[in-house]
CSV table of C-alpha atoms in Angstrom, one decimal:
chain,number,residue,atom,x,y,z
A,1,UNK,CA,112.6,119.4,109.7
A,2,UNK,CA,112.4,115.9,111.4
A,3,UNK,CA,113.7,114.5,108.4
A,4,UNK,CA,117.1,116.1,109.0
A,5,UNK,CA,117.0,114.0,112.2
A,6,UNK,CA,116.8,111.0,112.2
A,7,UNK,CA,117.9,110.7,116.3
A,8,UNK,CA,114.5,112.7,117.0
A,9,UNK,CA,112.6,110.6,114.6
A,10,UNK,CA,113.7,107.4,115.8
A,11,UNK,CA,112.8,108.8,119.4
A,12,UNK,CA,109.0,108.9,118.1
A,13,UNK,CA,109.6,105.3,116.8
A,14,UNK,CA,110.3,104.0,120.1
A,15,UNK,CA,107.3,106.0,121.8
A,16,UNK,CA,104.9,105.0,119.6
A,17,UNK,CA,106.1,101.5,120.5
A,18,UNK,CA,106.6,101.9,124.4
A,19,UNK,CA,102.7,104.2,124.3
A,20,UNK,CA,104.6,106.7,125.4
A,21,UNK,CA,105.4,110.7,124.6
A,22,UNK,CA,109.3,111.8,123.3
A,23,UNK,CA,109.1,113.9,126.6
A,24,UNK,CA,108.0,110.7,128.5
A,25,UNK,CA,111.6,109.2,127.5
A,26,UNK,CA,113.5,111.8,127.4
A,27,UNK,CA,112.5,111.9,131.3
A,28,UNK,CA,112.5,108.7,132.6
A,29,UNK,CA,114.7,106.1,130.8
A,30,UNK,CA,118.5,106.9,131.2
A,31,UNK,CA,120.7,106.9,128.1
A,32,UNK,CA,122.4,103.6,128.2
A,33,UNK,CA,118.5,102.3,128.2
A,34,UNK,CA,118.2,104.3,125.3
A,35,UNK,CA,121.3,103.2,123.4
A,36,UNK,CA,120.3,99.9,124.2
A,37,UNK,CA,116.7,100.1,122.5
A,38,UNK,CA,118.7,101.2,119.4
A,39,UNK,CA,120.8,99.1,119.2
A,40,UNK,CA,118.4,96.2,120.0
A,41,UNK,CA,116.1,97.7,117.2
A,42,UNK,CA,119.2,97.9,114.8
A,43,UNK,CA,119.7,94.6,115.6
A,44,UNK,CA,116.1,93.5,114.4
A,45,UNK,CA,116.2,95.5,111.1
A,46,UNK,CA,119.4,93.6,109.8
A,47,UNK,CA,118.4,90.3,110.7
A,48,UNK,CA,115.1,91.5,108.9
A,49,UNK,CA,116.8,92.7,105.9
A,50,UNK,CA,119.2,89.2,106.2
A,51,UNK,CA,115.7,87.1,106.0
A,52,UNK,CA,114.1,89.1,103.2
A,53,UNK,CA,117.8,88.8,101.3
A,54,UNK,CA,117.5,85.2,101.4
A,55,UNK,CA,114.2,85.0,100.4
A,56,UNK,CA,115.0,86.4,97.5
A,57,UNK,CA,118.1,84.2,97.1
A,58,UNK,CA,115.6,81.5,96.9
A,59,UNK,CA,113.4,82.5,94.7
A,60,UNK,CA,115.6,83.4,92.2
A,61,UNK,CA,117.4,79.5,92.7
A,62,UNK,CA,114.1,78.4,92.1
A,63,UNK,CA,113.4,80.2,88.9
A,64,UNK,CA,116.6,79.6,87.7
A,65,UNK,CA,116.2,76.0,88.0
A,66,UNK,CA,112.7,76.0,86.1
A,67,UNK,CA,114.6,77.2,82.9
């Protein structure tokens, strides 16, 4: 069931990151605060994906140039 919902699911991301219950946020920070924790997490994951894309880039330069 949390599957299907990826909004709920990312809610128990952040609390397991801020020690903190869904109920907890759900509570106390406001939604703009919690757009902005998505958005800075969002953020994080492409520049992650960017790195890991041009480590790959690289390594496949480096084999290529080996041949």
């Amino acid at each position: 069931k949390l599957r299907a919902r990826p909004f709920r699911r990312s809610l128990f991301s952040l609390a397991r990151e801020l020690c903190m219950t869904v109920a907890e946020i759900e509570t106390r920070m406001t939604a703009r605060e919690l757009a902005e924790w998505f958005a800075f997490y969002r953020i994080e994951n492409d520049e992650a994906g960017a790195r890991e894309l041009g480590r790959r880039a690289e390594t496949s330069l480096a084999n290529l140039r080996r041949r």
